JSON list of C-alpha atoms in Angstrom, two decimals:
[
{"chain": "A", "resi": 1, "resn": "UNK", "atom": "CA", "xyz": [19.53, -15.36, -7.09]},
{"chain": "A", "resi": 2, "resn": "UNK", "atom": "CA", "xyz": [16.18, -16.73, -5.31]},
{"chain": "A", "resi": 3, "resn": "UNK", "atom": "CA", "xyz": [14.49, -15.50, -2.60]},
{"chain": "A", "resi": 4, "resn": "UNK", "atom": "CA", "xyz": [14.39, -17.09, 0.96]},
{"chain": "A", "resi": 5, "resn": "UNK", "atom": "CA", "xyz": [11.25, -19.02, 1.84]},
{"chain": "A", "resi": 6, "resn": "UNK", "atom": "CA", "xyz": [11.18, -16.91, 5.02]},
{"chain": "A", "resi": 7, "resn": "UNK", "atom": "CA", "xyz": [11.40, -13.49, 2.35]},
{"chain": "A", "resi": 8, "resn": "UNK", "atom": "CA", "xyz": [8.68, -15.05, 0.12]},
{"chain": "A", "resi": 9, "resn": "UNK", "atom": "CA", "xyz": [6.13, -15.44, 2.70]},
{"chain": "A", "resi": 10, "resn": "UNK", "atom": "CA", "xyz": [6.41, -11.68, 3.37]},
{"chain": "A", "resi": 11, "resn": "UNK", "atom": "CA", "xyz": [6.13, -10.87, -0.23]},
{"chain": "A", "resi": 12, "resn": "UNK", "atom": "CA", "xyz": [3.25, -12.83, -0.74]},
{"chain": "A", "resi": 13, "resn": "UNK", "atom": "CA", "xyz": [1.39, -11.03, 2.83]},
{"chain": "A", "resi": 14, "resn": "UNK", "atom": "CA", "xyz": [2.37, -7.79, 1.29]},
{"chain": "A", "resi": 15, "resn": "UNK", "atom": "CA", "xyz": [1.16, -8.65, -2.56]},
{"chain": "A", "resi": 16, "resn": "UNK", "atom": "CA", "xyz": [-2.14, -10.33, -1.14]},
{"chain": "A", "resi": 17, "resn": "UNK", "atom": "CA", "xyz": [-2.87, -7.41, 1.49]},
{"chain": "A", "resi": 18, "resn": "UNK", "atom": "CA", "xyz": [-2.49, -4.66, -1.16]},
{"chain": "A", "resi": 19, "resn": "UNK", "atom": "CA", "xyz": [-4.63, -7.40, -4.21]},
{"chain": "A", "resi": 20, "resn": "UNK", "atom": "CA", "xyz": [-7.32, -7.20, -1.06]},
{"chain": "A", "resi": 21, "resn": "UNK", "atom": "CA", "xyz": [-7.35, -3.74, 0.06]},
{"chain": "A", "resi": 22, "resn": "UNK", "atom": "CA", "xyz": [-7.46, -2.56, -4.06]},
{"chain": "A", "resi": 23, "resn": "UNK", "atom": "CA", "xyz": [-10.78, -4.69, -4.51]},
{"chain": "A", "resi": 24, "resn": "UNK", "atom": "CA", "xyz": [-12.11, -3.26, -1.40]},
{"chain": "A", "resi": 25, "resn": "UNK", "atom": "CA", "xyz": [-11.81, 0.10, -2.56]},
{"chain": "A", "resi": 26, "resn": "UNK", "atom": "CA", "xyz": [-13.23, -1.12, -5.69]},
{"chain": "A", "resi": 27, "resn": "UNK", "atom": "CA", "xyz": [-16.35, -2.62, -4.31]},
{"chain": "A", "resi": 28, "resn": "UNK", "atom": "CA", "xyz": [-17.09, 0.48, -2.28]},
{"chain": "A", "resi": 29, "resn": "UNK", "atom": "CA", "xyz": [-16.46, 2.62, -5.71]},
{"chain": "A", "resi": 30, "resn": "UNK", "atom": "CA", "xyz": [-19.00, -0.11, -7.08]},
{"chain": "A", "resi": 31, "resn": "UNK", "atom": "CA", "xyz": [-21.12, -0.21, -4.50]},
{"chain": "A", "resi": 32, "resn": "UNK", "atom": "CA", "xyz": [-21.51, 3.73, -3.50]},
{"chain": "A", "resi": 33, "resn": "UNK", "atom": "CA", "xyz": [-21.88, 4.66, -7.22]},
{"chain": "A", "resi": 34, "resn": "UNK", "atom": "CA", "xyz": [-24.89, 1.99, -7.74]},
{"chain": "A", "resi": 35, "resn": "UNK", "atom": "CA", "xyz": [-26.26, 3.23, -4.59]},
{"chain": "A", "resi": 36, "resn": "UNK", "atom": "CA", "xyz": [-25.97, 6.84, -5.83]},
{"chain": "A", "resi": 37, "resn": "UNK", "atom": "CA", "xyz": [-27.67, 5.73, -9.13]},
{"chain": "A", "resi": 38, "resn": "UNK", "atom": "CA", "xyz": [-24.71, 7.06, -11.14]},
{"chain": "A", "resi": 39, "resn": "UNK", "atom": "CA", "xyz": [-23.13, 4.46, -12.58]},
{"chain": "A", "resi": 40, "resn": "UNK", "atom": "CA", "xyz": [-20.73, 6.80, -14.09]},
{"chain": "A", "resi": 41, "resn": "UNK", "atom": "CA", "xyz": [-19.32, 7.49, -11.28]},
{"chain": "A", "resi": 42, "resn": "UNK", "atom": "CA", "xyz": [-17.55, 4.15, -11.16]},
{"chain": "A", "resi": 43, "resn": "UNK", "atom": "CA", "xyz": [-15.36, 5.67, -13.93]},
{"chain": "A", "resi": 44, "resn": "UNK", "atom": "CA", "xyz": [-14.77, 9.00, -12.22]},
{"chain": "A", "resi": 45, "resn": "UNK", "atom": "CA", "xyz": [-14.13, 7.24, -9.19]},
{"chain": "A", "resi": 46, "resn": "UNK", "atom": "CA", "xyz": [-11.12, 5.13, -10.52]},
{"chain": "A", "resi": 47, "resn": "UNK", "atom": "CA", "xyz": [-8.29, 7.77, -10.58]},
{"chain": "A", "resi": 48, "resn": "UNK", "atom": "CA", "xyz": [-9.55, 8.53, -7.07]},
{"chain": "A", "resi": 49, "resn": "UNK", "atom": "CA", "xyz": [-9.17, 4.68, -6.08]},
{"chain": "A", "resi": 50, "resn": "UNK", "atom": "CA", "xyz": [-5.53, 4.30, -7.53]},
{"chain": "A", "resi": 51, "resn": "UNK", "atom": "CA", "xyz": [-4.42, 8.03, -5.56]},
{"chain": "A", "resi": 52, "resn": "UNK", "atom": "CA", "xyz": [-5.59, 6.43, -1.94]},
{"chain": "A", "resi": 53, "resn": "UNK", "atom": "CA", "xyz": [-4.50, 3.10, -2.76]},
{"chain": "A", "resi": 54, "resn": "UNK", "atom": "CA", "xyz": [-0.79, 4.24, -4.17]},
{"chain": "A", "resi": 55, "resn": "UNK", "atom": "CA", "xyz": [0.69, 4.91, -0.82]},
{"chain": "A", "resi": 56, "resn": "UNK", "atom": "CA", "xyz": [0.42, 0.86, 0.59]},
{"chain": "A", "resi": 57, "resn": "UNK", "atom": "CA", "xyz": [0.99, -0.18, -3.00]},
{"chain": "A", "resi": 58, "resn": "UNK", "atom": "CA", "xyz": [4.62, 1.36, -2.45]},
{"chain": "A", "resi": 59, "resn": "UNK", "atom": "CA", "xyz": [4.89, 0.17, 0.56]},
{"chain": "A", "resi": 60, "resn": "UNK", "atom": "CA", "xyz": [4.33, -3.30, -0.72]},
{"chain": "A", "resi": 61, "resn": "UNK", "atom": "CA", "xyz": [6.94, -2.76, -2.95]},
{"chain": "A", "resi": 62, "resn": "UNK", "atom": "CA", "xyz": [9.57, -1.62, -0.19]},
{"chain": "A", "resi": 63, "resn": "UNK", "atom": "CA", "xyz": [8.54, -5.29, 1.05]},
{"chain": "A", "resi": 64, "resn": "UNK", "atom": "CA", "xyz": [9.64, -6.78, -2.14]},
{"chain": "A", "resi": 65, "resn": "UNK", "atom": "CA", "xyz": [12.85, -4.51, -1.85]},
{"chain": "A", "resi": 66, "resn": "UNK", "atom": "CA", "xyz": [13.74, -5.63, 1.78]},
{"chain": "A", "resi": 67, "resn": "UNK", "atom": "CA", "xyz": [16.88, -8.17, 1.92]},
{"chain": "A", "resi": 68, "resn": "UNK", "atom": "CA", "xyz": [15.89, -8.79, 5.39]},
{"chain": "A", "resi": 69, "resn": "UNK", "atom": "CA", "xyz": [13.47, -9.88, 7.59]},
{"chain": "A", "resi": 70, "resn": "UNK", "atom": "CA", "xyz": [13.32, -7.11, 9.90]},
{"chain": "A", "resi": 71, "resn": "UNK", "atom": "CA", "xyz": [13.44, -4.75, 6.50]},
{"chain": "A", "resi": 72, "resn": "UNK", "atom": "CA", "xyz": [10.21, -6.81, 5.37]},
{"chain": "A", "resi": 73, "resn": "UNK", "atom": "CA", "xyz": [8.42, -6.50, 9.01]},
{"chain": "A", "resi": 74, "resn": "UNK", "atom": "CA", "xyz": [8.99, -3.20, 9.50]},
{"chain": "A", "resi": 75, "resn": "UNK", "atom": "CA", "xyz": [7.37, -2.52, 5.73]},
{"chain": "A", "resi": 76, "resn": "UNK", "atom": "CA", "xyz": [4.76, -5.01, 6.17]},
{"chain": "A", "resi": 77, "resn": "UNK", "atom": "CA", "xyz": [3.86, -3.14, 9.73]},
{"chain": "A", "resi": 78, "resn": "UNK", "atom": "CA", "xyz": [3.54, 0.06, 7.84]},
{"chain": "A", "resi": 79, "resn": "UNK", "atom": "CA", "xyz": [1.42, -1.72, 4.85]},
{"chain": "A", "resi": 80, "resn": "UNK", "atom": "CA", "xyz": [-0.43, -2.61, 7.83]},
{"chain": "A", "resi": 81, "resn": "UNK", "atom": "CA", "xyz": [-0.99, 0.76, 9.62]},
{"chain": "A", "resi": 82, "resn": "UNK", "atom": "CA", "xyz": [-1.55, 2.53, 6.09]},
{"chain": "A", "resi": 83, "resn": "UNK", "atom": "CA", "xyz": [-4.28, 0.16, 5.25]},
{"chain": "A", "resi": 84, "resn": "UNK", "atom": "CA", "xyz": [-5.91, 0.95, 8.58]},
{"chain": "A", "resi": 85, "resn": "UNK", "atom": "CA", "xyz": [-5.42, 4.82, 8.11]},
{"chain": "A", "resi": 86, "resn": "UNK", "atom": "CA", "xyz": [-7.23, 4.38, 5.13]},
{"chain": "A", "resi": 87, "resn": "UNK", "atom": "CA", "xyz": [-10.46, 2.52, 6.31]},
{"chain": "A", "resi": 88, "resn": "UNK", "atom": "CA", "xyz": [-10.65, 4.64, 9.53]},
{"chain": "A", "resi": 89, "resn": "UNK", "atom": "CA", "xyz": [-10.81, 7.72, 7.11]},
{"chain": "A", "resi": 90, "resn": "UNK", "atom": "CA", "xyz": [-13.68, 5.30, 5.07]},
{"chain": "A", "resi": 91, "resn": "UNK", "atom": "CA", "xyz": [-15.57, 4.95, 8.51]},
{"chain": "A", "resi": 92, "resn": "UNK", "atom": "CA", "xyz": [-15.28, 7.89, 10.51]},
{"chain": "A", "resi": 93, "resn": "UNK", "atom": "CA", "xyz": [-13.83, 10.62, 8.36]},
{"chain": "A", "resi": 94, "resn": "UNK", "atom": "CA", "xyz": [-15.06, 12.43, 5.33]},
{"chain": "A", "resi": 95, "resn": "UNK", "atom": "CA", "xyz": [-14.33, 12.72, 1.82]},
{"chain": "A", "resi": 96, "resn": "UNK", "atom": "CA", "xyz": [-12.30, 16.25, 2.23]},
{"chain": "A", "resi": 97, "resn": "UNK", "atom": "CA", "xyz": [-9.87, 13.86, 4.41]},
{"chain": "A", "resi": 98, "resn": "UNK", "atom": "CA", "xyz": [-9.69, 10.71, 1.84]},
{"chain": "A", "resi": 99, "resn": "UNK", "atom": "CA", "xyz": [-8.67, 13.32, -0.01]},
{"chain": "A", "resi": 100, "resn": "UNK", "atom": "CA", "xyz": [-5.28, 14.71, 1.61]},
{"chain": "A", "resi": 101, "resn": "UNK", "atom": "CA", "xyz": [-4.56, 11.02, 3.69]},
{"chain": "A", "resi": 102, "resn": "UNK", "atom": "CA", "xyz": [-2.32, 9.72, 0.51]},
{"chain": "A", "resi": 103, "resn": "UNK", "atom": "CA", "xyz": [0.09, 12.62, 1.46]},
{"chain": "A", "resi": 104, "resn": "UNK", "atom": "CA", "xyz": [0.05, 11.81, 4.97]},
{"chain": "A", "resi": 105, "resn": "UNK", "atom": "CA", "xyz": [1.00, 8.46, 4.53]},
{"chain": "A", "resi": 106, "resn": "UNK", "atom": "CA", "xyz": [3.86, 9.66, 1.63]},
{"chain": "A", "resi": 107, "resn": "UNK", "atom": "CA", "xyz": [5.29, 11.16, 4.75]},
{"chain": "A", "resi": 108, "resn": "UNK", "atom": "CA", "xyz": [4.84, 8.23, 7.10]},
{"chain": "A", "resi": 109, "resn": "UNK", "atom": "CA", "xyz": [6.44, 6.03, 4.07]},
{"chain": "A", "resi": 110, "resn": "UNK", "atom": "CA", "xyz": [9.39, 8.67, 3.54]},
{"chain": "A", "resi": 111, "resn": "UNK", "atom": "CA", "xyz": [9.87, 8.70, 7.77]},
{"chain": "A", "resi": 112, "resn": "UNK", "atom": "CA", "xyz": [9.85, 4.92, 7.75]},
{"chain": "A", "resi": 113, "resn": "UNK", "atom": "CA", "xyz": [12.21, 4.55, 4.94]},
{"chain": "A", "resi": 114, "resn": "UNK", "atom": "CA", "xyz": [14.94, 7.24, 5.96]},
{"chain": "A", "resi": 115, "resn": "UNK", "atom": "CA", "xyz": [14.83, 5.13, 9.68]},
{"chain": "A", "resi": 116, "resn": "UNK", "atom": "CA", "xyz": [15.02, 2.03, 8.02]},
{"chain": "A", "resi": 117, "resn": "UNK", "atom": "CA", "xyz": [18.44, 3.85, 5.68]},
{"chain": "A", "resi": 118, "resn": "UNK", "atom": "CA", "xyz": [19.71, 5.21, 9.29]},
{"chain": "A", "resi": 119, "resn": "UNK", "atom": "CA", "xyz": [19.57, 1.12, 10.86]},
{"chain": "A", "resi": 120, "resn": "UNK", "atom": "CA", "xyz": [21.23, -0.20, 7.76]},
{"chain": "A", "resi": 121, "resn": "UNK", "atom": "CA", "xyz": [17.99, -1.60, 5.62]},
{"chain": "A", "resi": 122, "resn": "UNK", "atom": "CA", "xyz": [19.58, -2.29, 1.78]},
{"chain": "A", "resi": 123, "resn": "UNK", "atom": "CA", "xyz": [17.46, -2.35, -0.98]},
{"chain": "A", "resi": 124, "resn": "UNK", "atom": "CA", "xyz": [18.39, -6.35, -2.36]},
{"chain": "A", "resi": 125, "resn": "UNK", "atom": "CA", "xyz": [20.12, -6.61, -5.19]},
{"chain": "A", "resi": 126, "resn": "UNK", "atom": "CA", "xyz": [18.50, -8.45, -7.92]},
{"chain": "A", "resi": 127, "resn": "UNK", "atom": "CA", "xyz": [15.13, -6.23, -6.94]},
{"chain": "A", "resi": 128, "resn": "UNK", "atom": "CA", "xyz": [14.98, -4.33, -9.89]},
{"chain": "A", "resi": 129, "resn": "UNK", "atom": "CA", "xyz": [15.53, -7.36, -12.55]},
{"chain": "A", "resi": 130, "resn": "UNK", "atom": "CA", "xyz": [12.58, -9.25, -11.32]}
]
């Protein structure tokens, strides 16, 4: 079964906002840990990177899931507002914060998806043999 051009497009916004939002956190890793003058750091830093990135990874997923467009848009959205949470925390929160946020946003993601159960979202059918 193929996808619907009008699906596609959402699953490409969703794949390309979480490709971007992974090498941003990867350039400040890069960048912060050069600055620090511990390049070590980098490789300290990466189980950090994947634990705040995780939460809009699955909601990218839940994009790819969606056999609808309003499913897709109302993932996408949170993809979205996750992203944001994240570099607000980057800009004017601190590290202790970063820290928790992920299981903030595992809430948001769990609130979103139950709402999206209650209104009738589906997960598509041929999702998991892709």
């Amino acid at each position: 079964m193929t996808r619907p051009a009008a699906l596609r497009s959402f699953d490409r916004a969703a794949t390309f906002l979480a490709l971007i939002f992974a090498l941003g956190l990867l350039a400040e890793l890069v960048r912060s840990s050069l600055a620090g003058g511990v390049a070590r750091e980098i490789l300290i830093g990466l189980p950090g990177l994947l634990w705040v990135a995780a939460p809009s990874l699955v909601a990218a997923a839940f994009v790819g899931a969606s056999s609808t467009r309003a499913g897709a848009g109302a993932f996408l959205a949170l993809e979205i507002a996750l992203i944001l949470s994240v570099i607000a925390q980057l800009l004017w929160g601190g590290p202790l914060g970063l820290m928790f946020l992920p299981l903030l946003q595992a809430g948001a993601i769990l609130l979103v998806f139950l709402g999206a159960l209650a209104l009738g979202w589906r997960m598509r059918p041929d999702f998991l043999r892709d």
